[in-house]
């Protein structure tokens, strides 16, 4: 009886909420498709295009509950560089617009908390008839703090499989989602302008067994003529294989294209990158192939921490462990604590190594993914800049001046504080032009990279005949015609691979410290290995290696003013690097990590701006070296 009442109730709320909505204005035909044939394209990818693939608006069940009152249109306007008033007040604007955006609201109960909030209380009490839902309704109306607590309870309920029928009923969800999805697709087409700004359709699939985060962002290549034929796929009570089947069915029925991006794995308690099937049985080649086809790219850094690697997994990497504090404790709601034996299934470098092992066993690599960053912001603001951080959610916006030292445990558990949040990350895509097709195709071929916020330009090619003298010629053409770019694969030719690496600083940000190559491989005994190589760095003559290590670049950050100077580091680093430890027949991957000089984090900017005193732990963590991670290039044994 409850399920039936819930279906009627949510459909009714949906009808109430949508009454009076205006129809979308007509758009140009070039805006509604994938952008093919709409602009002139470069011969080769000519620049990195910057975007965010993981942004939430008030259509997400948790974001609205946290307090955001900005929708998809405000999110698009903000990403294009317009000034937008934040939910808690204050004018927000990017210093530089983004090139593309994926609005990825949660597919489960899309718009449900907004519809619930807007409903009359009598409707919630007598028609929905669920005491828990009524209590959440009252908490949402009482205060922002109580609303956050209500959503924390909802997240814990999802983790424990105790979601009230009103939020779990699939028919009710479908009805509530249908009109929202249709209107959002129309909006995306209106804001999509080939050559200027790309607006992608997408959603976040939200599987979270026992609170362990296995979310994926789903990103479509197509316009509303194709994406309008489906609805976002729910995460509750479904599996990753079912999501991949949904994606395959979409492509088969529409002729369109879609991919999935695994969420930052650091909150999965080891489940994101397992060596087995989800039920613990040996992984099959079929399963590995399905995952590899559906998920060419992984999110490696965002507001909720960084998952490149952990110092427990990479004890010889002195730069390991960036952005893990607080997040290494356990899953998202902290209903289950993490232990070190779980880390290998939660961090990206180890997943890349596991992929080599699985490929050797199965003939296919399920973890051959490129790397990107994004924000996972729940404010509708895609901000990744330390000096312009608008928070993870509205309870973490700048209007809360002590947000850096506030508890950020979603109201239900202890252990995380505001300073544990990173400012965010961005995705960079090497493409021939700014269209849906070009940027999506860059993701599909893995010619993308992640940064923790700064927009440094990083390029890498792998091959066998690159020389330092190539820099004086058309090295980009040589890279594409005689080698492969990031994300590519090389067949072993019996000689050490060479990598042509170029890094340029963000023109508005800090100088560069160093360029490193991270290599992972399987040795002759079948064991997984890794090593980090310092390839080139600033002031190489005065910073000669000591004991095999490059000395620290220095630190110009003034903790009293949250400022730094570019009197150390350099604007550009480039090199042709040859693997000194190559072994013929070795299965390996190589990715580039670029480090900036130390700069202030958002917490130090807050401390200076608002006159707050950071805790000793937060003060120690208030300066960091921002970084970029490229997608790997794989070296495969010659068949």
Tab-separated table of C-alpha atoms in Angstrom, residues 23 37 42 138 141 159-160 171 225 232 245 249 293 360 377 400 435 451 480 496 506 524 526 566 602 625:
chain	number	residue	atom	x	y	z
A	23	UNK	CA	8.548	26.317	-22.956
A	37	UNK	CA	30.370	19.819	-39.324
A	42	UNK	CA	42.425	22.065	-36.640
A	138	UNK	CA	10.101	19.696	8.744
A	141	UNK	CA	12.024	23.968	6.517
A	159	UNK	CA	23.999	3.279	2.666
A	160	UNK	CA	21.989	0.964	4.925
A	171	UNK	CA	7.781	4.460	-10.959
A	225	UNK	CA	17.293	14.322	-30.445
A	232	UNK	CA	18.892	8.643	-16.505
A	245	UNK	CA	24.035	-2.632	-20.554
A	249	UNK	CA	21.297	-0.278	-25.414
A	293	UNK	CA	34.590	-0.317	-23.270
A	360	UNK	CA	48.173	-10.594	-18.574
A	377	UNK	CA	30.527	20.709	-6.371
A	400	UNK	CA	30.355	30.593	6.652
A	435	UNK	CA	32.160	20.783	-29.887
A	451	UNK	CA	44.682	19.020	-12.710
A	480	UNK	CA	51.094	12.499	-33.902
A	496	UNK	CA	63.346	1.614	-24.893
A	506	UNK	CA	49.124	28.361	-16.127
A	524	UNK	CA	59.798	-11.169	-14.573
A	526	UNK	CA	54.930	-11.474	-12.129
A	566	UNK	CA	57.263	33.393	-8.875
A	602	UNK	CA	41.869	28.084	-0.030
A	625	UNK	CA	52.002	21.954	-4.562
